[in-house]
CSV table of C-alpha atoms in Angstrom, one decimal:
chain,number,residue,atom,x,y,z
A,1002,MET,CA,138.5,174.4,81.5
A,1003,LYS,CA,137.1,174.0,85.0
A,1004,HIS,CA,138.3,177.3,86.5
A,1005,ILE,CA,141.9,178.6,86.4
A,1006,THR,CA,143.9,180.7,88.9
A,1007,ARG,CA,144.0,184.5,88.5
A,1008,GLY,CA,147.2,185.3,90.4
A,1009,VAL,CA,150.8,183.9,90.2
A,1010,ALA,CA,153.1,183.6,93.2
A,1011,ARG,CA,155.7,181.2,94.3
A,1012,LEU,CA,154.6,178.6,96.8
A,1013,PRO,CA,156.6,178.3,100.1
A,1014,GLY,CA,158.6,175.2,100.8
A,1015,LEU,CA,159.2,174.2,97.2
A,1016,THR,CA,163.0,174.4,97.3
A,1017,ALA,CA,163.4,170.9,95.8
A,1018,ALA,CA,161.0,171.6,92.9
A,1019,SER,CA,162.7,175.0,92.3
A,1020,ALA,CA,166.0,173.2,92.1
A,1021,VAL,CA,164.7,170.8,89.5
A,1022,ILE,CA,163.3,173.7,87.5
A,1023,ALA,CA,166.5,175.6,87.7
A,1024,LEU,CA,168.4,172.6,86.4
A,1025,LEU,CA,165.9,172.2,83.5
A,1026,CYS,CA,166.2,175.9,82.6
A,1027,GLY,CA,169.9,175.7,82.7
A,1028,ASN,CA,170.1,172.6,80.5
A,1029,ALA,CA,171.0,174.3,77.2
A,1030,SER,CA,172.0,171.0,75.6
A,1031,ALA,CA,168.3,170.0,75.6
A,1032,GLN,CA,167.5,172.8,73.2
A,1033,THR,CA,168.0,172.4,69.5
A,1034,ILE,CA,166.1,175.4,68.2
A,1035,ASN,CA,168.5,178.3,67.4
A,1036,ALA,CA,168.4,182.1,67.4
A,1037,THR,CA,167.8,182.3,63.6
A,1038,GLN,CA,164.7,180.0,63.8
A,1039,LEU,CA,163.4,182.0,66.8
A,1040,GLN,CA,163.8,185.3,64.9
A,1041,ASP,CA,162.0,183.7,61.9
A,1042,LEU,CA,159.1,182.6,64.2
A,1043,GLU,CA,159.0,186.1,65.8
A,1044,GLN,CA,158.5,187.6,62.3
A,1045,ARG,CA,155.9,185.1,61.3
A,1046,ALA,CA,154.0,185.5,64.5
A,1047,SER,CA,153.9,189.2,64.1
A,1048,ALA,CA,152.8,188.9,60.5
A,1049,ALA,CA,149.9,186.6,61.5
A,1050,GLN,CA,148.8,188.8,64.4
A,1051,ALA,CA,146.1,190.7,62.5
A,1052,LYS,CA,144.6,187.5,61.2
A,1053,MET,CA,144.7,185.9,64.7
A,1054,VAL,CA,142.8,188.9,66.1
A,1055,ALA,CA,140.2,188.8,63.3
A,1056,TRP,CA,139.7,185.0,63.8
A,1057,ARG,CA,139.4,185.4,67.5
A,1058,ARG,CA,136.8,188.2,67.3
A,1059,ASP,CA,134.8,186.3,64.7
A,1060,ILE,CA,134.8,183.1,66.8
A,1061,HIS,CA,134.0,185.2,69.9
A,1062,GLN,CA,130.9,186.7,68.2
A,1063,HIS,CA,129.7,183.3,67.2
A,1064,PRO,CA,130.4,181.0,70.2
A,1065,GLU,CA,129.2,177.4,70.2
A,1066,LEU,CA,128.5,175.1,73.2
A,1067,SER,CA,130.4,171.9,73.8
A,1068,GLY,CA,129.9,169.3,71.1
A,1069,GLN,CA,128.1,171.9,68.8
A,1070,GLU,CA,131.1,173.6,67.4
A,1071,VAL,CA,130.0,173.2,63.7
A,1072,ARG,CA,130.7,176.8,62.5
A,1073,THR,CA,134.0,177.0,64.3
A,1074,ALA,CA,135.1,173.6,62.9
A,1075,LYS,CA,134.2,174.7,59.4
A,1076,LEU,CA,136.3,177.9,59.8
A,1077,VAL,CA,139.3,175.8,61.0
A,1078,ALA,CA,139.0,173.1,58.4
A,1079,GLU,CA,138.8,175.6,55.5
A,1080,HIS,CA,141.9,177.4,56.8
A,1081,LEU,CA,144.0,174.2,57.1
A,1082,ARG,CA,143.0,173.1,53.7
A,1083,LYS,CA,144.1,176.4,52.2
A,1084,LEU,CA,147.5,175.8,53.8
A,1085,GLY,CA,147.7,172.5,51.9
A,1086,MET,CA,147.2,170.2,54.8
A,1087,GLU,CA,145.5,166.8,54.9
A,1088,VAL,CA,142.4,167.5,57.0
A,1089,LYS,CA,139.9,165.3,58.8
A,1090,THR,CA,136.7,166.6,60.2
A,1091,GLY,CA,134.1,165.1,62.5
A,1092,VAL,CA,136.7,163.5,64.8
A,1093,GLY,CA,135.3,162.9,68.2
A,1094,GLY,CA,132.1,164.8,67.2
A,1095,THR,CA,133.0,168.1,65.7
A,1096,GLY,CA,136.8,167.9,66.0
A,1097,VAL,CA,139.2,168.8,63.2
A,1098,VAL,CA,142.7,167.4,62.6
A,1099,GLY,CA,145.2,168.8,60.2
A,1100,LEU,CA,148.4,167.1,59.2
A,1101,LEU,CA,151.5,169.1,58.1
A,1102,LYS,CA,154.2,166.9,56.6
A,1103,GLY,CA,157.6,168.6,56.7
A,1104,GLY,CA,159.9,168.8,53.7
A,1105,LEU,CA,162.9,167.3,55.6
A,1106,PRO,CA,163.3,163.6,56.6
A,1107,GLY,CA,162.1,162.9,60.1
A,1108,ASP,CA,160.2,160.2,62.0
A,1109,ARG,CA,158.8,162.3,64.8
A,1110,VAL,CA,155.2,163.4,65.0
A,1111,VAL,CA,154.3,166.4,67.2
A,1112,ALA,CA,150.7,167.3,68.1
A,1113,LEU,CA,149.5,170.8,69.0
A,1114,ARG,CA,146.0,171.1,70.5
A,1115,ALA,CA,143.4,173.8,71.0
A,1116,ASP,CA,139.9,173.5,72.4
A,1117,MET,CA,137.0,175.1,70.6
A,1118,ASP,CA,133.9,175.2,72.8
A,1119,ALA,CA,132.2,178.1,74.6
A,1120,LEU,CA,130.1,178.2,77.9
A,1121,PRO,CA,126.5,178.8,78.8
A,1122,VAL,CA,127.3,182.3,80.1
A,1123,LYS,CA,125.7,185.7,79.3
A,1124,GLU,CA,128.5,188.1,78.3
A,1125,ASN,CA,128.9,191.4,80.1
A,1126,THR,CA,132.2,192.7,78.7
A,1127,GLY,CA,130.8,195.6,76.6
A,1128,LEU,CA,133.2,194.6,73.8
A,1129,PRO,CA,132.2,195.7,70.3
A,1130,PHE,CA,132.4,192.1,69.3
A,1131,ALA,CA,130.6,190.7,72.3
A,1132,SER,CA,128.4,187.6,71.9
A,1133,THR,CA,124.7,187.9,71.7
A,1134,ALA,CA,124.3,184.2,70.8
A,1135,ILE,CA,121.7,181.9,72.2
A,1136,GLY,CA,122.4,178.1,72.4
A,1137,ARG,CA,120.7,175.0,73.5
A,1138,ASN,CA,122.1,173.6,76.8
A,1139,PHE,CA,120.5,170.3,78.0
A,1140,GLY,CA,117.2,171.2,76.3
A,1141,LYS,CA,117.1,174.9,77.5
A,1142,ASP,CA,117.9,178.1,75.6
A,1143,THR,CA,120.8,179.9,77.2
A,1144,PRO,CA,123.2,182.8,76.3
A,1145,VAL,CA,126.5,181.6,75.1
A,1146,MET,CA,130.0,183.2,75.6
A,1147,HIS,CA,133.6,182.4,75.1
A,1148,ALA,CA,134.3,183.0,78.8
A,1149,CYS,CA,137.4,180.8,79.0
A,1150,GLY,CA,139.6,182.0,76.2
A,1151,HIS,CA,139.0,179.0,73.8
A,1152,ASP,CA,138.3,181.6,71.0
A,1153,GLY,CA,141.9,182.7,71.5
A,1154,HIS,CA,143.2,179.1,71.7
A,1155,VAL,CA,141.7,178.4,68.3
A,1156,ALA,CA,143.0,181.6,66.7
A,1157,ILE,CA,146.5,181.0,68.1
A,1158,LEU,CA,146.7,177.5,66.7
A,1159,MET,CA,145.3,178.7,63.4
A,1160,GLY,CA,148.2,181.2,63.4
A,1161,VAL,CA,150.7,178.5,64.3
A,1162,ALA,CA,149.4,176.4,61.4
A,1163,GLU,CA,150.0,179.3,59.0
A,1164,MET,CA,153.5,180.0,60.5
A,1165,LEU,CA,154.7,176.4,60.2
A,1166,ALA,CA,153.0,175.8,56.8
A,1167,GLY,CA,155.2,178.6,55.6
A,1168,MET,CA,158.3,176.8,56.9
A,1169,ARG,CA,157.3,173.4,55.6
A,1170,ALA,CA,160.6,173.0,53.7
A,1171,GLN,CA,162.6,173.4,56.9
A,1172,ILE,CA,160.6,171.0,59.0
A,1173,PRO,CA,161.7,167.4,59.7
A,1174,GLY,CA,158.9,165.1,60.5
A,1175,THR,CA,155.2,165.9,60.9
A,1176,VAL,CA,153.0,168.3,62.9
A,1177,LYS,CA,149.5,167.3,63.8
A,1178,PHE,CA,147.0,170.1,64.6
A,1179,ILE,CA,144.2,169.0,66.9
A,1180,PHE,CA,141.2,171.3,67.3
A,1181,GLN,CA,139.1,169.7,70.0
A,1182,PRO,CA,135.4,170.0,70.9
A,1183,ALA,CA,133.7,169.7,74.3
A,1184,GLU,CA,136.6,170.4,76.7
A,1185,GLU,CA,134.1,171.9,79.1
A,1186,GLY,CA,132.0,168.8,79.2
A,1187,ARG,CA,128.7,168.2,77.5
A,1188,SER,CA,125.8,170.4,76.5
A,1189,GLU,CA,123.4,167.6,75.5
A,1190,HIS,CA,122.3,164.4,77.2
A,1191,PRO,CA,124.3,161.5,75.9
A,1192,ARG,CA,122.8,158.3,74.5
A,1193,HIS,CA,124.4,156.5,77.4
A,1194,GLU,CA,126.3,157.8,80.4
A,1195,GLU,CA,129.7,156.3,79.4
A,1196,GLU,CA,129.7,157.9,75.9
A,1197,PRO,CA,133.1,159.7,75.6
A,1198,PHE,CA,133.4,163.4,74.8
A,1199,GLY,CA,136.1,165.9,74.3
A,1200,ALA,CA,139.7,164.6,74.4
A,1201,LYS,CA,138.5,161.1,75.3
A,1202,ALA,CA,136.3,160.9,72.2
A,1203,MET,CA,139.1,162.1,69.9
A,1204,ILE,CA,141.5,159.6,71.4
A,1205,ALA,CA,138.9,156.8,71.0
A,1206,GLU,CA,138.8,157.7,67.3
A,1207,GLY,CA,142.6,157.4,66.9
A,1208,VAL,CA,143.7,161.1,66.9
A,1209,LEU,CA,147.0,160.1,68.5
A,1210,ASP,CA,147.6,157.4,65.9
A,1211,ASN,CA,148.1,157.1,62.1
A,1212,PRO,CA,150.7,158.6,62.4
A,1213,LYS,CA,151.5,157.9,66.0
A,1214,VAL,CA,152.1,161.1,68.0
A,1215,ASP,CA,155.5,161.4,69.8
A,1216,ALA,CA,154.5,164.3,72.0
A,1217,ILE,CA,151.7,166.8,72.4
A,1218,TYR,CA,151.7,170.5,73.5
A,1219,GLY,CA,148.9,172.9,74.6
A,1220,LEU,CA,148.3,176.2,76.3
A,1221,HIS,CA,145.6,178.0,78.2
A,1222,LEU,CA,144.9,181.8,78.3
A,1223,ALA,CA,144.5,183.3,81.8
A,1224,PRO,CA,144.5,186.7,83.5
A,1225,GLY,CA,147.8,185.8,85.1
A,1226,PRO,CA,150.8,185.7,84.9
A,1227,ALA,CA,151.8,189.0,83.4
A,1228,ALA,CA,151.2,189.9,79.8
A,1229,GLY,CA,153.8,188.5,77.5
A,1230,SER,CA,154.9,185.7,79.9
A,1231,VAL,CA,154.0,182.1,80.3
A,1232,GLY,CA,153.6,180.0,83.4
A,1233,TYR,CA,154.5,176.3,83.8
A,1234,ARG,CA,155.1,173.6,86.3
A,1235,VAL,CA,157.1,170.4,86.2
A,1236,GLY,CA,155.0,167.4,87.5
A,1237,PRO,CA,151.4,168.0,88.7
A,1238,MET,CA,150.2,171.3,87.4
A,1239,MET,CA,146.4,171.3,87.2
A,1240,ALA,CA,143.9,169.3,89.4
A,1241,GLY,CA,142.0,166.3,88.3
A,1242,ALA,CA,138.2,166.8,88.4
A,1243,ASP,CA,135.5,164.3,89.4
A,1244,GLY,CA,131.9,165.4,89.5
A,1245,PHE,CA,129.6,163.5,91.8
A,1246,SER,CA,126.0,163.3,92.8
A,1247,ILE,CA,124.5,162.2,96.1
A,1248,LYS,CA,120.8,161.2,96.4
A,1249,VAL,CA,119.6,161.1,100.0
A,1250,THR,CA,116.3,159.2,100.5
A,1251,GLY,CA,114.2,159.5,103.6
A,1252,ARG,CA,110.5,159.2,104.2
A,1253,GLN,CA,108.1,162.1,103.6
A,1254,THR,CA,106.1,163.5,106.5
A,1255,HIS,CA,104.4,166.6,107.9
A,1256,GLY,CA,106.9,169.3,109.0
A,1257,SER,CA,105.2,169.4,112.4
A,1258,ARG,CA,105.8,165.7,113.0
A,1259,PRO,CA,109.3,164.8,111.9
A,1260,TRP,CA,109.3,161.7,114.0
A,1261,ASP,CA,106.7,160.1,111.7
A,1262,GLY,CA,109.2,160.1,108.8
A,1263,VAL,CA,112.9,160.3,108.0
A,1264,ASP,CA,114.3,163.7,107.3
A,1265,PRO,CA,116.7,163.7,104.3
A,1266,ILE,CA,117.4,167.4,104.7
A,1267,THR,CA,118.9,167.0,108.1
A,1268,ALA,CA,120.9,164.0,106.9
A,1269,SER,CA,122.1,166.0,103.9
A,1270,ALA,CA,123.3,168.8,106.1
A,1271,GLN,CA,125.2,166.3,108.2
A,1272,ILE,CA,126.7,164.7,105.1
A,1273,VAL,CA,128.0,168.2,103.9
A,1274,ASN,CA,129.7,168.7,107.2
A,1275,GLY,CA,131.1,165.2,107.1
A,1276,LEU,CA,132.5,165.7,103.6
A,1277,ASN,CA,134.3,168.8,104.8
A,1278,THR,CA,136.2,166.7,107.3
A,1279,ILE,CA,137.6,164.4,104.5
A,1280,VAL,CA,140.1,167.1,103.6
A,1281,SER,CA,140.6,168.8,107.0
A,1282,ARG,CA,140.9,165.6,109.0
A,1283,GLN,CA,141.4,162.4,106.9
A,1284,LEU,CA,143.7,163.1,103.9
A,1285,ASP,CA,147.4,163.8,104.1
A,1286,ILE,CA,147.6,167.0,102.1
A,1287,THR,CA,151.2,167.9,103.1
A,1288,ALA,CA,152.4,167.0,99.6
A,1289,VAL,CA,149.5,168.2,97.4
A,1290,PRO,CA,146.2,169.8,98.2
A,1291,THR,CA,142.7,168.4,97.7
A,1292,VAL,CA,139.3,170.1,97.4
A,1293,VAL,CA,135.8,168.7,98.0
A,1294,SER,CA,132.9,171.1,97.4
A,1295,ILE,CA,129.1,170.8,97.2
A,1296,GLY,CA,127.8,173.2,94.6
A,1297,ALA,CA,124.0,172.4,94.6
A,1298,ILE,CA,121.4,171.0,97.0
A,1299,ASN,CA,117.8,170.5,95.9
A,1300,GLY,CA,115.0,169.1,98.0
A,1301,GLY,CA,111.4,169.9,99.1
A,1302,ASN,CA,108.8,172.3,97.9
A,1303,ARG,CA,107.0,173.6,101.0
A,1304,GLU,CA,108.0,174.9,104.4
A,1305,ASN,CA,105.8,172.3,106.2
A,1306,ILE,CA,106.6,169.2,104.2
A,1307,ILE,CA,109.6,167.1,105.0
A,1308,PRO,CA,110.4,165.6,101.5
A,1309,ASP,CA,111.3,162.1,100.5
A,1310,THR,CA,114.6,163.0,98.8
A,1311,VAL,CA,117.4,165.5,98.6
A,1312,ASP,CA,119.8,165.7,95.6
A,1313,MET,CA,123.3,167.1,95.9
A,1314,LEU,CA,126.0,167.8,93.3
A,1315,GLY,CA,129.7,168.2,94.1
A,1316,THR,CA,133.2,168.3,92.7
A,1317,LEU,CA,136.4,166.7,93.8
A,1318,ARG,CA,139.8,168.2,92.9
A,1319,THR,CA,143.1,166.3,93.3
A,1320,PHE,CA,146.6,166.4,92.0
A,1321,ASP,CA,147.6,162.8,92.7
A,1322,THR,CA,146.0,159.6,91.3
A,1323,LYS,CA,146.3,157.6,94.5
A,1324,LEU,CA,144.9,160.4,96.6
A,1325,ARG,CA,142.1,160.8,94.1
A,1326,GLU,CA,141.0,157.2,94.4
A,1327,ASP,CA,141.3,157.4,98.2
A,1328,ALA,CA,139.1,160.6,98.3
A,1329,LYS,CA,136.4,159.0,96.1
A,1330,LYS,CA,136.1,156.0,98.5
A,1331,ARG,CA,135.9,158.3,101.5
A,1332,ILE,CA,133.2,160.5,99.9
A,1333,THR,CA,131.1,157.4,99.3
A,1334,HIS,CA,131.7,155.9,102.7
A,1335,THR,CA,131.0,159.2,104.5
A,1336,ALA,CA,127.8,159.9,102.7
A,1337,THR,CA,126.4,156.4,103.1
A,1338,THR,CA,127.3,155.9,106.7
A,1339,ILE,CA,126.0,159.3,107.9
A,1340,ALA,CA,122.7,158.7,106.0
A,1341,ASP,CA,122.4,155.2,107.5
A,1342,ALA,CA,122.9,156.6,111.0
A,1343,SER,CA,119.9,158.9,110.4
A,1344,GLY,CA,117.7,156.1,109.1
A,1345,ALA,CA,118.0,157.4,105.5
A,1346,LYS,CA,119.9,156.1,102.5
A,1347,ALA,CA,122.5,157.8,100.3
A,1348,GLU,CA,123.4,156.8,96.8
A,1349,VAL,CA,126.7,158.3,95.5
A,1350,LYS,CA,127.5,158.4,91.8
A,1351,PHE,CA,130.6,159.8,90.2
A,1352,THR,CA,129.7,161.4,86.8
A,1353,ALA,CA,131.3,160.9,83.4
A,1354,VAL,CA,132.7,164.4,83.7
A,1355,SER,CA,136.0,163.1,85.0
A,1356,TYR,CA,139.4,164.6,84.2
A,1357,PRO,CA,142.7,163.2,85.5
A,1358,PRO,CA,145.3,165.6,86.9
A,1359,THR,CA,147.3,167.5,84.3
A,1360,VAL,CA,151.0,166.4,84.8
A,1361,ASN,CA,154.0,167.6,82.9
A,1362,PRO,CA,156.4,164.7,82.8
A,1363,ALA,CA,160.0,165.5,83.8
A,1364,GLU,CA,161.7,164.3,80.6
A,1365,LEU,CA,159.5,166.3,78.2
A,1366,SER,CA,159.7,169.3,80.5
A,1367,LYS,CA,163.5,169.0,80.3
A,1368,GLN,CA,163.1,169.8,76.6
A,1369,ALA,CA,160.2,172.2,76.8
A,1370,VAL,CA,161.2,174.6,79.6
A,1371,PRO,CA,164.4,176.0,77.9
A,1372,VAL,CA,162.4,176.5,74.7
A,1373,LEU,CA,159.7,178.4,76.6
A,1374,GLN,CA,162.5,180.6,78.1
A,1375,ALA,CA,164.1,181.2,74.7
A,1376,SER,CA,160.9,181.9,72.8
A,1377,THR,CA,159.6,184.4,75.4
A,1378,GLY,CA,162.8,186.2,76.1
A,1379,GLY,CA,163.2,184.7,79.6
A,1380,LYS,CA,159.5,185.3,80.5
A,1381,ALA,CA,158.7,181.7,81.5
A,1382,ILE,CA,158.0,181.4,85.2
A,1383,GLN,CA,157.0,178.7,87.6
A,1384,ILE,CA,153.4,179.1,88.9
A,1385,PRO,CA,151.6,177.6,91.8
A,1386,LEU,CA,149.4,174.5,91.5
A,1387,VAL,CA,146.1,175.3,89.6
A,1388,SER,CA,142.9,173.9,91.2
A,1389,GLY,CA,141.1,174.2,87.8
A,1390,SER,CA,141.1,171.2,85.5
A,1391,GLU,CA,141.7,170.4,81.8
A,1392,ASP,CA,141.0,167.4,79.7
A,1393,PHE,CA,144.4,167.9,78.0
A,1394,SER,CA,145.3,165.4,80.8
A,1395,ASP,CA,143.6,162.6,78.9
A,1396,PHE,CA,146.1,163.1,76.0
A,1397,GLN,CA,149.0,163.0,78.6
A,1398,LEU,CA,147.8,159.6,79.7
A,1399,LYS,CA,148.5,158.2,76.2
A,1400,VAL,CA,151.6,160.2,75.1
A,1401,PRO,CA,154.0,162.6,76.7
A,1402,GLY,CA,152.3,166.0,76.9
A,1403,PHE,CA,153.4,169.5,78.1
A,1404,PHE,CA,150.8,172.2,79.1
A,1405,PHE,CA,151.4,175.8,80.0
A,1406,ILE,CA,149.6,179.0,80.8
A,1407,LEU,CA,149.7,182.1,78.6
A,1408,GLY,CA,149.4,185.3,80.7
A,1409,ALA,CA,147.1,187.8,79.1
A,1410,PRO,CA,145.4,190.2,81.5
A,1411,PRO,CA,143.2,192.6,79.5
A,1412,LYS,CA,144.3,196.1,78.8
A,1413,GLY,CA,142.4,199.0,80.4
A,1414,ARG,CA,140.2,196.9,82.7
A,1415,ALA,CA,140.5,194.8,85.8
A,1416,PRO,CA,141.2,191.2,85.0
A,1417,ALA,CA,138.2,188.8,85.5
A,1418,PRO,CA,138.6,185.1,86.2
A,1419,ASN,CA,138.0,182.4,83.6
A,1420,HIS,CA,134.2,181.6,83.3
A,1421,SER,CA,133.2,185.1,84.4
A,1422,PRO,CA,130.7,187.0,82.2
A,1423,GLN,CA,133.4,189.8,82.2
A,1424,PHE,CA,136.3,187.6,81.0
A,1425,ASP,CA,138.5,189.0,78.4
A,1426,PHE,CA,142.2,188.8,77.5
A,1427,ASP,CA,144.9,190.9,75.9
A,1428,GLU,CA,145.0,190.0,72.2
A,1429,ASP,CA,148.7,191.0,72.0
A,1430,ALA,CA,149.5,187.8,73.9
A,1431,MET,CA,148.4,185.6,71.0
A,1432,PRO,CA,151.6,186.0,69.0
A,1433,VAL,CA,153.6,185.1,72.2
A,1434,GLY,CA,151.6,181.9,72.5
A,1435,ALA,CA,151.9,181.1,68.8
A,1436,LYS,CA,155.6,181.6,68.8
A,1437,ALA,CA,156.0,179.4,71.9
A,1438,LEU,CA,153.9,176.5,70.5
A,1439,ALA,CA,155.7,176.7,67.1
A,1440,ALA,CA,159.1,176.7,68.9
A,1441,LEU,CA,158.2,173.7,71.0
A,1442,ALA,CA,157.1,171.8,68.0
A,1443,LEU,CA,160.2,172.6,65.9
A,1444,ASP,CA,162.5,171.8,68.8
A,1445,ARG,CA,160.9,168.5,69.5
A,1446,LEU,CA,161.0,167.4,65.8
A,1447,ALA,CA,164.7,168.2,65.7
A,1448,GLN,CA,165.5,166.1,68.8
A,1449,PRO,CA,167.5,162.9,68.1
A,1450,ASN,CA,165.5,159.7,68.4
């Protein structure tokens, strides 16, 4: 995931949204799972906790970069096969899919998803099971760490698989377990730029079909909200992410005679300032925010040589599809016209790392929110918009999908944000997440068609 929020607070001016959520939470008729089932799930989650901790620590010690999750996939596939599931491997690269067919009649198919990849980050947690792994990231050796909780996601879903497999006789319909590679992007150069990865690759290979998925659920560990609670939003929840590059081309000359050439460094500085005005002066952000950031600028190699070119890398974060397309057009227009005014040229490209906004649809949320409240003992809370991104959103474009945050600030240490070399989480949160996912699946399967 591309960064996730640390804190949780209610946003001002959201009375309408709060009213909708209150209505959803109070809609007991939407909930079919009962107290006996919830107690059964509680016992099964507690019984699986030691296994989840062991799986998490094993995966944490052996992290694998995006698209390279061979060992993790093997661990998952072996576990699902032991549970008697139909298992497919190599889906969308290293993805694993397990199919649990319930013992009761039912046409619905519910999918649960976990992402498996780690990050090119050198761990600095001091944990006894800390990673010392080295991986290959775009042709370079790099330390590798599970700095975003995906080790926990895998362990939680393995736990859910064990819980629901033990309840097979009580389940109407089918549960599809999706263990996804490459949520964080790529770690190797593709054969061609448009080659899909992550959720897109699994979708392209039919993960949501045969049998066709009715709804999909997922979660993400984070330092907030509080331990034992979950955070959610109805409607836009996490930002869409669009990476982009800008190549500014001028004409090289001596640093003492800039008039003999065209300075791409000055043009680039003006472009950065211009991009900052897109959000502050051009877009209507009264409904949802937008972020445009430049994260890298590279150009030149001596103090007295004005170079031919400057390369920039940036990211766009939006919560609305129309606003997203408008912002992309403005980024291109701003960069090209400012460069042209300087006598330079700018080429703007949006990269294949492109995630739509994560949006929880109202109808599915109507079913999911009461179940989250029931399965957590009322510890499901509304959270602010999250400016980080998740390719779970690609699944949501195809079928109804609901995503939530599992609060797990670590014990005995200050919480570190996702993607930090000090990131860790409270392993006691894993049974909470497992119970919530299992409850969502059972409740959805029991809904009338």
